[in-house]
């Protein structure tokens, strides 16, 4: 019998729940099209019913339930288990989410920022499974971040550490929802890619993008990427901007942390080929710590691109690479949360007994 946990990824558009065993095997995954606009209580009710269903099913066939981990898009206060700020979850602010769910389910619940959960997922089973220390930047509608040190999420004082999307890439840049100007999120999110395309079209310098924008009712960052791949220069330039902003921020992170690995994930990371050259060039230019620790080019590629084969830490070098788990990173990381909480608790209990 292998213990299992339940991970929840509470997104803006849907709610995903999975039962995952302690080896990282997904036993079952459910996607609920729960719209958060339908209200907090409705979302919590549907989430708890689905969790209960999975818990009952796998308790009998698999074994002990370690607990429940929930990734939430917002700033979490760890001590109280409350959401302090979440633009994507109206009505959740200052509400005792953890306590409410624990009461309904009678099980231990760990609440975590969704990007922190994704970083933990990549550390556990993805690109960073061979290192103890890493950080991850998730490029989605916004830009999230997570820092993992000694295989544990770095929470800072209250749980709000790792907001890498709001590091300044250009102090004179566009205003950000957080109050700052020129945050990484304003250059490297799907929203930013679309905005930069609209700006290029408005300047009259991107005729092909203008045509695509007229023809495609669902014009998105994905379309801009497809055009970049097809060789459209204005579209390619947008991803150069994405890469430079990411490079500027990762260079700072390298200088501050000197970690062995920096992982880039989220939907926009599918455009890795379009932005990685500018990213790596910027990092090399801006960070002397990177230059001192850059991986040696191998036959399989240069710099971060070679991580999945022979570049794994023979000589200790700084690896910048893309995530491996795709959309499951946050879900797997969320399931990992209660497992870690138990690992931490066990030695303490043993000490008390002794
Ligand atoms: Zn910001």
Short mmCIF file of C-alpha atoms and ligand atoms in Angstrom, two decimals:
data_model
loop_
_atom_site.label_atom_id
_atom_site.label_comp_id
_atom_site.label_asym_id
_atom_site.label_seq_id
_atom_site.Cartn_x
_atom_site.Cartn_y
_atom_site.Cartn_z
CA UNK A 1 0.00 0.00 0.00
CA UNK A 2 1.48 3.32 -1.12
CA UNK A 3 0.20 6.47 0.61
CA UNK A 4 -1.32 9.14 -1.61
CA UNK A 5 -2.29 12.80 -1.50
CA UNK A 6 -4.75 14.97 -3.33
CA UNK A 7 -3.53 18.01 -5.24
CA UNK A 8 -5.75 20.85 -6.38
CA UNK A 9 -4.89 23.47 -8.97
CA UNK A 10 -7.36 26.30 -8.60
CA UNK A 11 -7.09 28.25 -11.82
CA UNK A 12 -9.01 31.25 -13.05
CA UNK A 13 -10.94 29.21 -15.64
CA UNK A 14 -11.02 25.70 -14.27
CA UNK A 15 -10.36 23.62 -11.26
CA UNK A 16 -8.18 20.51 -11.54
CA UNK A 17 -7.91 17.85 -8.89
CA UNK A 18 -5.69 14.76 -8.83
CA UNK A 19 -4.97 11.83 -6.56
CA UNK A 20 -1.21 11.27 -6.65
CA UNK A 21 0.76 8.57 -4.85
CA UNK A 22 3.99 9.30 -2.97
CA UNK A 23 6.02 8.01 -5.95
CA UNK A 24 4.49 10.76 -8.08
CA UNK A 25 2.14 8.55 -10.04
CA UNK A 26 -1.13 10.24 -10.95
CA UNK A 27 -3.90 7.82 -9.95
CA UNK A 28 -6.70 9.94 -11.33
CA UNK A 29 -7.16 13.47 -12.60
CA UNK A 30 -10.42 15.41 -12.71
CA UNK A 31 -11.06 18.74 -14.44
CA UNK A 32 -14.08 20.70 -13.26
CA UNK A 33 -15.16 23.61 -15.41
CA UNK A 34 -15.92 25.55 -12.27
CA UNK A 35 -16.02 29.23 -13.07
CA UNK A 36 -14.72 31.27 -10.19
CA UNK A 37 -17.22 33.95 -11.13
CA UNK A 38 -19.92 31.64 -9.81
CA UNK A 39 -18.76 32.52 -6.36
CA UNK A 40 -16.44 31.31 -3.68
CA UNK A 41 -18.90 29.09 -1.82
CA UNK A 42 -19.94 27.25 -4.98
CA UNK A 43 -16.29 26.64 -5.93
CA UNK A 44 -15.42 25.37 -2.44
CA UNK A 45 -18.48 23.11 -2.39
CA UNK A 46 -17.66 21.51 -5.76
CA UNK A 47 -13.96 21.20 -4.89
CA UNK A 48 -14.72 19.48 -1.58
CA UNK A 49 -17.18 17.03 -3.17
CA UNK A 50 -14.63 16.04 -5.82
CA UNK A 51 -11.87 15.68 -3.20
CA UNK A 52 -14.11 13.54 -1.05
CA UNK A 53 -14.94 11.30 -4.00
CA UNK A 54 -11.26 10.72 -4.81
CA UNK A 55 -10.30 10.27 -1.16
CA UNK A 56 -12.95 7.59 -0.59
CA UNK A 57 -12.08 5.75 -3.80
CA UNK A 58 -8.30 5.55 -3.26
CA UNK A 59 -8.35 5.12 0.50
CA UNK A 60 -9.87 1.69 -0.01
CA UNK A 61 -7.69 0.62 -2.96
CA UNK A 62 -4.41 2.42 -2.30
CA UNK A 63 -3.97 3.28 1.34
CA UNK A 64 -3.40 6.18 3.68
CA UNK A 65 -4.30 9.74 2.59
CA UNK A 66 -1.40 12.08 3.53
CA UNK A 67 -3.46 15.20 3.07
CA UNK A 68 -4.59 17.80 0.59
CA UNK A 69 -2.56 20.51 -1.11
CA UNK A 70 -4.18 23.41 -2.91
CA UNK A 71 -2.43 25.79 -5.30
CA UNK A 72 -4.12 29.18 -5.37
CA UNK A 73 -3.41 32.07 -7.76
CA UNK A 74 -2.70 34.79 -5.25
CA UNK A 75 -0.66 35.89 -2.30
CA UNK A 76 -1.10 33.47 0.60
CA UNK A 77 -0.47 34.08 4.26
CA UNK A 78 0.91 30.73 5.41
CA UNK A 79 0.25 31.08 9.13
CA UNK A 80 -3.48 31.80 8.84
CA UNK A 81 -4.14 29.89 5.59
CA UNK A 82 -5.77 32.95 4.09
CA UNK A 83 -5.65 34.46 0.63
CA UNK A 84 -4.38 38.01 1.10
CA UNK A 85 -4.68 39.15 -2.50
CA UNK A 86 -5.92 37.42 -5.64
CA UNK A 87 -7.11 39.40 -8.65
CA UNK A 88 -8.31 36.09 -10.19
CA UNK A 89 -10.43 35.05 -7.22
CA UNK A 90 -12.84 37.82 -6.36
CA UNK A 91 -14.39 37.38 -2.91
CA UNK A 92 -11.64 35.12 -1.55
CA UNK A 93 -9.63 37.85 0.05
CA UNK A 94 -9.16 37.61 3.83
CA UNK A 95 -11.36 34.50 3.97
CA UNK A 96 -10.12 31.52 6.04
CA UNK A 97 -9.93 29.12 3.08
CA UNK A 98 -7.77 26.49 4.74
CA UNK A 99 -9.83 26.34 7.93
CA UNK A 100 -13.09 26.13 5.97
CA UNK A 101 -11.87 23.23 3.80
CA UNK A 102 -10.27 21.39 6.73
CA UNK A 103 -13.55 21.57 8.62
CA UNK A 104 -15.54 20.22 5.70
CA UNK A 105 -13.16 17.37 4.93
CA UNK A 106 -11.69 16.58 8.33
CA UNK A 107 -8.22 16.30 6.81
CA UNK A 108 -5.00 18.28 6.88
CA UNK A 109 -4.92 20.94 4.13
CA UNK A 110 -1.91 22.90 2.87
CA UNK A 111 -2.58 26.11 0.97
CA UNK A 112 0.11 27.41 -1.35
CA UNK A 113 0.63 29.98 -4.07
CA UNK A 114 0.14 28.23 -7.44
CA UNK A 115 3.54 29.25 -8.88
CA UNK A 116 5.27 27.99 -5.72
CA UNK A 117 3.41 24.69 -6.16
CA UNK A 118 4.54 24.51 -9.81
CA UNK A 119 8.17 25.06 -8.77
CA UNK A 120 7.86 22.25 -6.23
CA UNK A 121 6.33 20.00 -8.91
CA UNK A 122 9.26 20.58 -11.29
CA UNK A 123 11.66 19.99 -8.41
CA UNK A 124 9.95 16.74 -7.46
CA UNK A 125 9.33 15.11 -10.83
CA UNK A 126 10.38 17.49 -13.60
CA UNK A 127 13.36 19.42 -14.95
CA UNK A 128 14.90 20.00 -11.51
CA UNK A 129 14.54 16.52 -10.01
CA UNK A 130 18.35 16.16 -9.81
CA UNK A 131 19.03 19.34 -7.84
CA UNK A 132 18.06 20.43 -4.31
CA UNK A 133 17.94 24.16 -5.03
CA UNK A 134 16.15 25.80 -7.94
CA UNK A 135 13.80 28.51 -8.94
CA UNK A 136 11.06 28.51 -11.52
CA UNK A 137 9.40 31.28 -13.49
CA UNK A 138 5.95 30.43 -14.84
CA UNK A 139 4.86 32.38 -17.91
CA UNK A 140 1.07 32.32 -18.13
CA UNK A 141 -1.59 35.01 -18.25
CA UNK A 142 0.63 36.63 -15.63
CA UNK A 143 4.13 35.66 -14.52
CA UNK A 144 4.57 33.64 -11.34
CA UNK A 145 7.65 32.44 -9.54
CA UNK A 146 8.79 30.00 -6.93
CA UNK A 147 12.07 29.45 -5.11
CA UNK A 148 12.95 25.99 -3.78
CA UNK A 149 15.87 25.68 -1.38
CA UNK A 150 16.93 22.32 0.05
CA UNK A 151 13.86 20.78 -1.62
CA UNK A 152 11.50 23.07 0.29
CA UNK A 153 9.62 26.14 -0.93
CA UNK A 154 11.23 29.34 0.32
CA UNK A 155 8.34 31.23 1.92
CA UNK A 156 10.04 34.27 3.37
CA UNK A 157 8.49 35.82 6.47
CA UNK A 158 4.79 35.38 5.71
CA UNK A 159 4.63 33.10 2.67
CA UNK A 160 4.79 35.80 0.02
CA UNK A 161 8.35 35.24 -1.23
CA UNK A 162 9.12 34.30 -4.83
CA UNK A 163 7.08 36.93 -6.66
CA UNK A 164 9.57 36.81 -9.53
CA UNK A 165 7.05 38.14 -12.05
CA UNK A 166 7.15 41.49 -10.28
CA UNK A 167 10.88 42.01 -10.40
CA UNK A 168 11.59 45.18 -12.39
CA UNK A 169 12.92 44.41 -15.87
CA UNK A 170 12.78 48.08 -16.93
CA UNK A 171 11.96 50.88 -14.46
CA UNK A 172 10.66 52.99 -17.36
CA UNK A 173 8.40 50.22 -18.65
CA UNK A 174 4.61 49.95 -18.74
CA UNK A 175 2.61 50.13 -15.51
CA UNK A 176 1.86 46.83 -13.77
CA UNK A 177 -1.21 45.80 -11.80
CA UNK A 178 0.99 45.51 -8.70
CA UNK A 179 1.74 49.27 -8.71
CA UNK A 180 5.26 49.01 -10.11
CA UNK A 181 6.44 49.85 -13.63
CA UNK A 182 8.15 47.50 -16.09
CA UNK A 183 7.73 44.27 -14.13
CA UNK A 184 8.83 41.04 -15.85
CA UNK A 185 5.10 40.26 -16.17
CA UNK A 186 4.75 43.24 -18.52
CA UNK A 187 7.14 41.57 -21.00
CA UNK A 188 6.99 37.83 -20.59
CA UNK A 189 3.33 36.92 -19.95
CA UNK A 190 0.84 35.85 -22.63
CA UNK A 191 -0.95 39.13 -21.94
CA UNK A 192 2.25 41.09 -22.57
CA UNK A 193 3.02 39.25 -25.83
CA UNK A 194 -0.43 40.16 -27.10
CA UNK A 195 -0.04 43.77 -25.94
CA UNK A 196 3.34 44.10 -27.68
CA UNK A 197 1.75 42.78 -30.89
CA UNK A 198 -1.06 45.35 -30.63
CA UNK A 199 1.57 48.08 -30.09
CA UNK A 200 3.58 46.96 -33.13
CA UNK A 201 0.42 46.98 -35.25
CA UNK A 202 -0.52 50.46 -33.97
CA UNK A 203 2.92 51.73 -34.99
CA UNK A 204 2.31 50.42 -38.51
CA UNK A 205 5.48 48.33 -38.46
CA UNK A 206 3.89 44.88 -38.47
CA UNK A 207 1.66 44.33 -41.54
CA UNK A 208 1.46 40.54 -41.14
CA UNK A 209 0.52 40.80 -37.46
CA UNK A 210 -2.12 43.39 -38.44
CA UNK A 211 -3.57 40.97 -40.99
CA UNK A 212 -3.61 38.09 -38.48
CA UNK A 213 -5.26 40.31 -35.89
CA UNK A 214 -8.05 41.16 -38.34
CA UNK A 215 -8.55 37.59 -39.48
CA UNK A 216 -8.29 35.76 -36.17
CA UNK A 217 -11.05 36.60 -33.73
CA UNK A 218 -9.07 34.69 -31.08
CA UNK A 219 -5.79 36.51 -31.67
CA UNK A 220 -3.42 35.48 -28.88
CA UNK A 221 0.21 35.07 -27.91
CA UNK A 222 0.04 31.65 -29.59
CA UNK A 223 -0.67 33.26 -32.97
CA UNK A 224 2.26 35.65 -32.46
CA UNK A 225 4.50 32.63 -31.79
CA UNK A 226 3.27 30.79 -34.91
CA UNK A 227 4.10 33.88 -36.97
CA UNK A 228 7.54 34.12 -35.39
CA UNK A 229 8.17 30.49 -36.34
CA UNK A 230 7.05 31.25 -39.90
CA UNK A 231 9.71 33.96 -40.06
CA UNK A 232 7.73 37.16 -39.50
CA UNK A 233 10.30 39.60 -38.16
CA UNK A 234 8.08 41.87 -36.04
CA UNK A 235 6.71 38.73 -34.34
CA UNK A 236 10.25 37.45 -33.78
CA UNK A 237 11.22 40.81 -32.28
CA UNK A 238 8.44 40.50 -29.70
CA UNK A 239 9.99 37.25 -28.47
CA UNK A 240 13.41 38.90 -28.43
CA UNK A 241 11.86 41.38 -25.97
CA UNK A 242 10.42 38.47 -23.94
CA UNK A 243 13.88 36.86 -23.86
CA UNK A 244 15.71 40.05 -22.90
CA UNK A 245 13.36 40.79 -20.01
CA UNK A 246 13.58 37.20 -18.77
CA UNK A 247 17.37 37.30 -19.19
CA UNK A 248 17.68 40.54 -17.21
CA UNK A 249 15.68 39.07 -14.32
CA UNK A 250 17.36 35.64 -14.37
CA UNK A 251 20.78 37.36 -14.41
CA UNK A 252 19.81 39.15 -11.19
CA UNK A 253 18.55 35.89 -9.67
CA UNK A 254 21.82 34.17 -10.58
CA UNK A 255 23.84 36.96 -8.98
CA UNK A 256 21.72 36.81 -5.83
CA UNK A 257 21.27 33.05 -5.39
CA UNK A 258 23.96 31.20 -7.37
CA UNK A 259 21.54 28.27 -7.75
CA UNK A 260 22.30 25.29 -9.99
CA UNK A 261 19.03 25.58 -11.93
CA UNK A 262 16.51 28.13 -13.25
CA UNK A 263 13.42 26.63 -14.90
CA UNK A 264 11.07 28.47 -17.25
CA UNK A 265 7.56 27.01 -17.50
CA UNK A 266 3.95 27.96 -18.23
CA UNK A 267 2.12 28.31 -21.55
CA UNK A 268 4.45 30.94 -23.06
CA UNK A 269 7.45 28.65 -22.45
CA UNK A 270 6.29 26.70 -25.53
CA UNK A 271 7.88 29.61 -27.44
CA UNK A 272 11.25 28.69 -25.85
CA UNK A 273 13.01 28.45 -29.23
CA UNK A 274 11.86 31.97 -30.10
CA UNK A 275 13.03 33.67 -26.87
CA UNK A 276 15.82 31.47 -25.45
CA UNK A 277 18.67 32.87 -27.62
CA UNK A 278 17.94 36.46 -26.46
CA UNK A 279 17.47 35.21 -22.87
CA UNK A 280 20.83 33.42 -22.75
CA UNK A 281 22.63 36.31 -24.46
CA UNK A 282 21.22 38.77 -21.90
CA UNK A 283 22.13 36.51 -18.96
CA UNK A 284 25.68 36.09 -20.26
CA UNK A 285 26.01 39.86 -20.72
CA UNK A 286 24.51 40.86 -17.35
CA UNK A 287 25.67 38.22 -14.89
CA UNK A 288 29.35 37.64 -14.13
CA UNK A 289 28.34 34.80 -11.85
CA UNK A 290 26.71 33.13 -14.87
CA UNK A 291 29.80 33.66 -17.00
CA UNK A 292 31.89 31.99 -14.31
CA UNK A 293 29.53 29.00 -14.10
CA UNK A 294 28.04 28.65 -17.60
CA UNK A 295 27.78 25.08 -18.89
CA UNK A 296 30.33 24.00 -21.45
CA UNK A 297 28.74 23.67 -24.90
CA UNK A 298 28.16 20.03 -25.74
CA UNK A 299 27.54 18.16 -28.97
CA UNK A 300 23.81 18.24 -28.15
CA UNK A 301 23.53 22.01 -27.96
CA UNK A 302 24.74 24.89 -25.92
CA UNK A 303 23.94 26.37 -22.53
CA UNK A 304 20.59 25.54 -20.96
CA UNK A 305 19.38 23.51 -23.91
CA UNK A 306 21.65 20.56 -23.13
CA UNK A 307 20.35 19.77 -19.67
CA UNK A 308 18.29 16.71 -20.52
CA UNK A 309 21.24 14.60 -21.57
CA UNK A 310 24.91 14.62 -20.67
CA UNK A 311 25.10 18.08 -19.10
CA UNK A 312 23.72 16.97 -15.73
CA UNK A 313 25.99 18.11 -12.94
CA UNK A 314 29.34 16.61 -13.77
CA UNK A 315 31.00 19.97 -13.40
CA UNK A 316 28.83 22.25 -11.28
CA UNK A 317 27.29 24.74 -13.64
CA UNK A 318 24.31 27.09 -13.88
CA UNK A 319 21.53 25.53 -15.94
CA UNK A 320 18.72 27.57 -17.45
CA UNK A 321 16.13 25.28 -18.98
CA UNK A 322 12.47 24.83 -19.81
CA UNK A 323 10.01 22.98 -17.60
CA UNK A 324 9.12 19.36 -18.30
CA UNK A 325 5.74 18.77 -16.68
CA UNK A 326 3.61 21.20 -18.69
CA UNK A 327 0.24 21.95 -17.15
CA UNK A 328 0.65 19.25 -14.49
CA UNK A 329 3.50 20.98 -12.61
CA UNK A 330 1.15 22.91 -10.30
CA UNK A 331 -1.11 19.92 -9.72
CA UNK A 332 1.75 17.55 -8.85
CA UNK A 333 3.43 20.20 -6.68
CA UNK A 334 0.16 20.75 -4.82
CA UNK A 335 -0.09 17.01 -4.11
CA UNK A 336 3.51 17.02 -2.89
CA UNK A 337 2.76 19.70 -0.24
CA UNK A 338 1.06 17.50 2.40
CA UNK A 339 3.70 14.77 1.83
CA UNK A 340 6.45 17.26 2.71
CA UNK A 341 4.48 18.59 5.67
CA UNK A 342 4.31 15.02 7.01
CA UNK A 343 8.01 14.39 6.43
CA UNK A 344 8.73 17.52 8.47
CA UNK A 345 6.30 16.54 11.21
CA UNK A 346 7.41 12.93 11.62
CA UNK A 347 10.87 13.56 13.10
CA UNK A 348 9.32 16.08 15.54
CA UNK A 349 6.79 13.52 16.74
CA UNK A 350 9.51 10.93 17.11
CA UNK A 351 11.52 13.39 19.18
CA UNK A 352 8.55 14.00 21.49
CA UNK A 353 8.09 10.29 21.97
CA UNK A 354 11.76 9.85 22.87
ZN1 LIG B 1 4.20 44.02 -11.13
#
